[in-house]
XYZ file of C-alpha atoms in Angstrom:
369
model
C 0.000 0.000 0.000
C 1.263 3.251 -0.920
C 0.369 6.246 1.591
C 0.293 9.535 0.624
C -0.843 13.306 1.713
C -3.618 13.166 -1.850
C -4.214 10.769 -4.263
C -5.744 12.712 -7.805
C -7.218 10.122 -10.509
C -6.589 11.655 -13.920
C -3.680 13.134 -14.730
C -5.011 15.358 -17.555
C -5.010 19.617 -17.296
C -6.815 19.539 -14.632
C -5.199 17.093 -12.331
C -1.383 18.146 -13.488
C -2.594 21.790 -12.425
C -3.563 20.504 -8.798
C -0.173 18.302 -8.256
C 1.582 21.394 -9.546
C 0.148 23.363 -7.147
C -0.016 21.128 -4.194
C 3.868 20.750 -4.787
C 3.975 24.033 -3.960
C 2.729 23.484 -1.223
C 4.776 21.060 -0.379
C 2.156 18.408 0.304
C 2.793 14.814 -1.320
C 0.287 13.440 -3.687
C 0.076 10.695 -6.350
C -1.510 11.409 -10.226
C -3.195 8.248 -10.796
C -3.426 7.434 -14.637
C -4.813 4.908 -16.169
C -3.860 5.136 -19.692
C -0.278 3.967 -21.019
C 0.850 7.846 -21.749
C -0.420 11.045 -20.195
C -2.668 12.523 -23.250
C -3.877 9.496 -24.801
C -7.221 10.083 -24.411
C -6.194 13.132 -26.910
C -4.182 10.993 -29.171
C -7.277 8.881 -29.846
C -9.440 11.802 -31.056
C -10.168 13.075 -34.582
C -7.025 12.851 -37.041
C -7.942 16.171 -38.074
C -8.925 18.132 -35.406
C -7.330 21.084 -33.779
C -8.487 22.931 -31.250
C -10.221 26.117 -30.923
C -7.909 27.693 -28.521
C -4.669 29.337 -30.037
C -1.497 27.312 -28.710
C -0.603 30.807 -26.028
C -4.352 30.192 -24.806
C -3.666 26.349 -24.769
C -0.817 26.513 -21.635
C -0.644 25.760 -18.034
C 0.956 27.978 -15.775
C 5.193 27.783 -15.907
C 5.547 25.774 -19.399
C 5.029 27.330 -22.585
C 3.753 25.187 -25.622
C 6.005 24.873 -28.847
C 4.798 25.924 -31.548
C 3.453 29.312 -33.308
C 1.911 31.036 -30.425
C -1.163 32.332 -32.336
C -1.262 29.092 -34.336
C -3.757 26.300 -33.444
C -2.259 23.099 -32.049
C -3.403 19.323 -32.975
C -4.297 16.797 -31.169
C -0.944 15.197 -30.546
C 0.823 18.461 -29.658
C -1.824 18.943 -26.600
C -0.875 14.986 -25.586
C 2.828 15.475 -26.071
C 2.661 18.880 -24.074
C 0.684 17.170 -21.383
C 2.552 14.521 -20.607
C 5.801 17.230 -21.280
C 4.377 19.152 -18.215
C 4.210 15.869 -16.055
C 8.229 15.508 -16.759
C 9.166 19.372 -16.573
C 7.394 19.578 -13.265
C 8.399 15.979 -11.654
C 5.281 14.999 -10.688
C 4.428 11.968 -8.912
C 2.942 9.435 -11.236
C 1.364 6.238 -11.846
C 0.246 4.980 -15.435
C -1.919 2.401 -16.744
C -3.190 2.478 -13.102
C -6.920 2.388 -13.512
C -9.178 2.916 -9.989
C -11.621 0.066 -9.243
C -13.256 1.471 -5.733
C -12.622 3.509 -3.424
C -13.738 3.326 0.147
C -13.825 5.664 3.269
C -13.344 4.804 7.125
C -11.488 6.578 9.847
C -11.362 9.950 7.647
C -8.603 7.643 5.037
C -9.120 7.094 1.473
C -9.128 3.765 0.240
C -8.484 3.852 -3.159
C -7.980 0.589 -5.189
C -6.530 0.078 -8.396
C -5.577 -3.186 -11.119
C -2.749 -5.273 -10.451
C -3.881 -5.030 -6.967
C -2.404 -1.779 -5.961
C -3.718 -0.001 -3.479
C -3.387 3.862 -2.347
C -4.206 5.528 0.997
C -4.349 9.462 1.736
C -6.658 11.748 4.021
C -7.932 13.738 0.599
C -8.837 12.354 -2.823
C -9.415 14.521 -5.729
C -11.457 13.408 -9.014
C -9.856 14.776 -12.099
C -11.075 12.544 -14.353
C -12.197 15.307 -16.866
C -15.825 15.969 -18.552
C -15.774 14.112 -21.372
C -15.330 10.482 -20.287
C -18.175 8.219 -21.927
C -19.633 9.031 -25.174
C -23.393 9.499 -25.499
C -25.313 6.964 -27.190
C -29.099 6.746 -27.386
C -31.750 4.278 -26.679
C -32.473 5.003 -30.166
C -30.048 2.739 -31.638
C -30.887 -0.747 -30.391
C -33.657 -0.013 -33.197
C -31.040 0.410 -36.289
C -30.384 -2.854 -38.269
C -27.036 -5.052 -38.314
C -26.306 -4.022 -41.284
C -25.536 -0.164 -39.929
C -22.513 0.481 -38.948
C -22.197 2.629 -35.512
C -19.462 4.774 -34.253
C -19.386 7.132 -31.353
C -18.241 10.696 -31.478
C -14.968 9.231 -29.162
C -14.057 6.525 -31.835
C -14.107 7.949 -34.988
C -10.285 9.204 -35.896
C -10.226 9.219 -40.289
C -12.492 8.589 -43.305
C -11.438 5.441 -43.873
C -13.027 3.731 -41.190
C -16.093 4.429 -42.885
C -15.590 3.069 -46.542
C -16.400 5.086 -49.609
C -19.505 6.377 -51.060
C -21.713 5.665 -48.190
C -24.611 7.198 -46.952
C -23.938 8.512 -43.585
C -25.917 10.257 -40.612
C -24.115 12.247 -37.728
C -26.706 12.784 -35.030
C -25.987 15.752 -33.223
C -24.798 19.240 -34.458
C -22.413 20.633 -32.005
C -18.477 21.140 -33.093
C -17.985 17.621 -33.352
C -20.555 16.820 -35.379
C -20.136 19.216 -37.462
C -16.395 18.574 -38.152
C -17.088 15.417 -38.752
C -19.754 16.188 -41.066
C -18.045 18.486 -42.833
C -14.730 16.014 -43.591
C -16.764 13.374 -44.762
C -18.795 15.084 -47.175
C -16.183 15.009 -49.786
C -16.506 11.347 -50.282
C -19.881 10.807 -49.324
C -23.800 11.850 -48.753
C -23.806 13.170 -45.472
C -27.079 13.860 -43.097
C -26.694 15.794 -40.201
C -29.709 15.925 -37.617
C -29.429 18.727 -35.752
C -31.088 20.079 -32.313
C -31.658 23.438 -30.796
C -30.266 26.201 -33.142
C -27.037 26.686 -32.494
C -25.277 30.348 -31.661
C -21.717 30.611 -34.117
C -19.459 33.561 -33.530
C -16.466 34.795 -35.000
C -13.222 33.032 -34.521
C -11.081 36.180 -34.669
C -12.589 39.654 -33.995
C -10.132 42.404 -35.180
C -7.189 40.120 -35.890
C -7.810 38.643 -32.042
C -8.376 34.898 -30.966
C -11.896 34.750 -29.527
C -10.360 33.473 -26.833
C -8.022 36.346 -26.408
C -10.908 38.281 -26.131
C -12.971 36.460 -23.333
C -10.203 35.663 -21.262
C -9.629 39.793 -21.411
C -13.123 40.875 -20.556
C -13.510 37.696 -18.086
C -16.018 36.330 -19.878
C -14.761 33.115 -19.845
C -14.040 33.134 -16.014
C -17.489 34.515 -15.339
C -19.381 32.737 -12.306
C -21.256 29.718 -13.225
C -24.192 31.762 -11.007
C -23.569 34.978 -12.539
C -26.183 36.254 -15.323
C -23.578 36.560 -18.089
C -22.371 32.719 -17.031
C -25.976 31.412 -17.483
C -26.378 33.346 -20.468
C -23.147 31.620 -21.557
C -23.917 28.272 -20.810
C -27.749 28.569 -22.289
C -26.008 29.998 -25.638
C -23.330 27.558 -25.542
C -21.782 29.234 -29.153
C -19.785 27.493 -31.606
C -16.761 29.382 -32.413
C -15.945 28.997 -35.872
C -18.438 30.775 -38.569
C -17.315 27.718 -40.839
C -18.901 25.239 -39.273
C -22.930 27.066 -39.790
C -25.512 25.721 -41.057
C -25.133 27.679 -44.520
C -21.494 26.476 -44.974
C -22.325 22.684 -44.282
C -25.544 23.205 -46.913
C -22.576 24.659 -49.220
C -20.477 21.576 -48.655
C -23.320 18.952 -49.714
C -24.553 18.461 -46.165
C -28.346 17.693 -45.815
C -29.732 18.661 -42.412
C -32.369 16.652 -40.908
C -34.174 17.665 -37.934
C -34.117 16.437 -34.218
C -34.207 12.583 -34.151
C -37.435 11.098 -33.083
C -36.703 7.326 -33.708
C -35.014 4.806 -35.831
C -36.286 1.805 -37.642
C -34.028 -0.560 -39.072
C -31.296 1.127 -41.777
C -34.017 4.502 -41.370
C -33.528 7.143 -38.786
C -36.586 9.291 -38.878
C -36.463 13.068 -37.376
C -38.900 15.124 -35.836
C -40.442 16.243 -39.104
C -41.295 12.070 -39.731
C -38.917 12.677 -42.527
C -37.110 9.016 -43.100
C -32.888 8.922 -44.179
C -31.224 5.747 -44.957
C -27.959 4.837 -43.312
C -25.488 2.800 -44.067
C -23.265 4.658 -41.256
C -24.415 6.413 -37.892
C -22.095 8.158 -35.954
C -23.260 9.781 -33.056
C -22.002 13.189 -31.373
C -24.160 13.432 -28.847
C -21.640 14.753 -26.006
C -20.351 12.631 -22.815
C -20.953 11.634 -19.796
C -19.190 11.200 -16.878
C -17.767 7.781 -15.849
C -18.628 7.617 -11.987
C -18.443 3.719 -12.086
C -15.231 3.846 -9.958
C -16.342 6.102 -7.172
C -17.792 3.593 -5.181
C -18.657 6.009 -1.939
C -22.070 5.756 -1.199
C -24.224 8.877 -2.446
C -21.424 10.790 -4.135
C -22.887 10.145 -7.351
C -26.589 10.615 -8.528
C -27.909 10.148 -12.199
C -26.415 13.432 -13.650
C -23.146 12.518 -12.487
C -20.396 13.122 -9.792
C -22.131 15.484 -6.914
C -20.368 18.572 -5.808
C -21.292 22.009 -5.514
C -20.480 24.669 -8.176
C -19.415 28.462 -8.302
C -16.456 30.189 -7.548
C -17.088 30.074 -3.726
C -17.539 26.223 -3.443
C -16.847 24.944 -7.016
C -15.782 21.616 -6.766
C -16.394 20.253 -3.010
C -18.467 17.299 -2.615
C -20.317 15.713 0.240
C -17.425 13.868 1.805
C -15.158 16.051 3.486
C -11.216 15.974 1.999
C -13.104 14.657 -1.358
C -12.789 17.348 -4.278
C -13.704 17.461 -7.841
C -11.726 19.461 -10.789
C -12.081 19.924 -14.639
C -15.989 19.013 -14.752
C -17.903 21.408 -17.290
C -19.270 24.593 -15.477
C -17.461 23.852 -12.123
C -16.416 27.477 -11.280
C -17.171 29.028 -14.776
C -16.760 28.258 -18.680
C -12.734 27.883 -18.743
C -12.861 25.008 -15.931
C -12.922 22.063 -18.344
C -10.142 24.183 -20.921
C -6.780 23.708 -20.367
C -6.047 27.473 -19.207
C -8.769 27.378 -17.023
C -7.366 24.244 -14.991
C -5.207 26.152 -13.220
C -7.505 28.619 -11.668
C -9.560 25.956 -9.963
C -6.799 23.654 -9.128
C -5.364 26.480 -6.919
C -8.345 26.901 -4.928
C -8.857 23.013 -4.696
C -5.044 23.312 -3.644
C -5.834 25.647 -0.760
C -8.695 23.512 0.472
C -7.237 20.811 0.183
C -3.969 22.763 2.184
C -6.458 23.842 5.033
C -8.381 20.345 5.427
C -5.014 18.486 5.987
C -4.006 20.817 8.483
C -7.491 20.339 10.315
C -6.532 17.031 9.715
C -3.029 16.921 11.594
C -4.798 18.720 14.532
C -7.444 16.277 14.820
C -5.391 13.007 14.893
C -3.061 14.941 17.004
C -6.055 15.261 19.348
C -7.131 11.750 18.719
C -3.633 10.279 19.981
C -3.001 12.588 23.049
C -6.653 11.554 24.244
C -5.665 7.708 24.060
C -2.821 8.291 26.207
């Protein structure tokens, strides 16, 4: 058994940001990780994806990415500079260590991992990240074997798909619509689409739209606050290129909200029927709370824990915290330059309850005496 001060699952932005700063700290903690590399749940996306976020707004705090600063890094450039920041920083780590349970007695965290291995500490944070398991529908137990299905998390190229085919992406936020868009060359693409969707400019006068919300602090605006819930009703699309005129200029037919499928059909909301011979759907993720084992720390939405600036990320279980989930503090907390921001208040929490901690055991001991 391995003791420790804090044990963090996920070693992604958001738990690298909370080892960095607990090192400063000086408290000991473990980055449990439980693919091979850090980044490989990057390296598996989209071949041809890059992110929205310039490479100077793609950066944790002390190491700078390579690259063109106001150029748009790739998927492997985030994993590299990921796992980069793990080295740079000398952080504690454990790969291909994937958490099976964890329990709770005597105010110690039990956690327990393959190959046996198990980990002790007094606080436990989750940084598992928001998108863990991809979204598929009810819906498609009702689409024939002969359809081929993909999720939004395992499509990486064209060619897994053939040539020629007909083939439906349900759901119509950036993902989709990528997708959409790169397979139309080769093929008759349907995309069935939701709510209308908000798109905005990815450079306003020669700025990164990012540039811009990270200097009005829109971007760090309260989950609670009115411009935050504006925010996160709007949820915009930034890139003009991926609207619904542009993907209608590409070839792209847009269907409607999907209502049902029926064998190689997928019908939307206007009863309007579209053959498939592939689905792929991109309808966002879920979080993976099958290894928190605690009793009532998850519910069916998810991992529980309050959100906000002023108690963003606590959950019901004291020394138990939660970072990089969508919303938790504000809009940056699940992009790599927000990490930071709540990983140093999850840092000072986490700095305070060990203290409380010490005291208490201290306590403990002197009254066995």
């Amino acid at each position: 058994m391995k003791k420790t001060e804090c044990i963090i699952v996920g070693a992604g932005q958001a738990g690298l940001s909370v080892a960095k700063a607990l090192r400063k700290k000086r408290i000991d903690c473990v980055l449990l990780e439980k693919d091979r590399r850090i980044g490989d749940v990057w390296r598996r996306r989209q071949d041809s994806m890059r992110l929205f976020t310039s490479r100077a707004m793609t950066e944790l705090p002390g190491l700078s990415m390579r690259g063109e600063r106001n150029g748009y890094p790739d998927k492997h450039e985030v994993a590299d500079y990921l796992e980069r920041y793990a080295r740079y920083y000398d952080l504690d780590l454990c790969t291909e260590m994937e958490v099976k349970a964890v329990h709770c007695q005597d105010g110690m965290y039990q956690v327990y991992a393959n190959d046996d291995r198990t980990f002790q500490a007094p606080c436990l944070v989750n940084a598992t990240g928001a998108n863990q398991l991809a979204i598929v529908p009810p819906e498609a137990e009702q689409l024939s074997e002969e359809v081929i299905q993909l999720s939004a998390d395992q499509y990486q190229r064209p060619e897994q798909v053939g040539k020629g085919r007909k083939i439906i992406i349900v759901g119509d936020g950036s993902s989709g619509r990528m997708i959409a868009r790169e397979l139309s060359a080769e093929h008759q693409v349907t995309l069935f689409c939701g709510a209308r969707r908000v798109f905005i400019s990815h450079h306003i006068f020669g700025k990164d739209i990012f540039w811009w919300l990270t200097a009005t602090r829109i971007l760090y605006a309260d989950t609670h606050s009115l411009i935050g819930k504006i925010l996160r009703r709007r949820n915009p699309i930034p890139s003009k290129s991926l609207n619904d005129d542009k993907l209608v200029d590409a070839g792209i037919r847009l269907a409607g909200r999907l209502e049902r499928c029926d064998g190689r059909y997928l019908i939307d909301s206007e009863r309007r029927r579209y053959k498939a011979d592939v689905v792929i759907w991109c309808l966002g993720y879920r979080e993976d709370t099958r290894w928190l084992t605690l009793p009532d720390a998850v519910d069916e939405h998810g991992f529980i824990c309050e959100n906000g600036y002023q108690h963003g990320g606590k959950t019901p279980y004291p020394g138990l915290f939660i970072v990089g989930k969508k919303w938790l503090s504000c809009r940056g907390s699940e992009l790599v330059q927000g990490a930071a921001k709540d990983a140093m208040r999850v840092a000072d929490w986490i700095e305070c309850y060990l203290d409380d901690f010490s005291k208490n055991q201290t306590t403990l001991r002197d009254n066995e005496r």
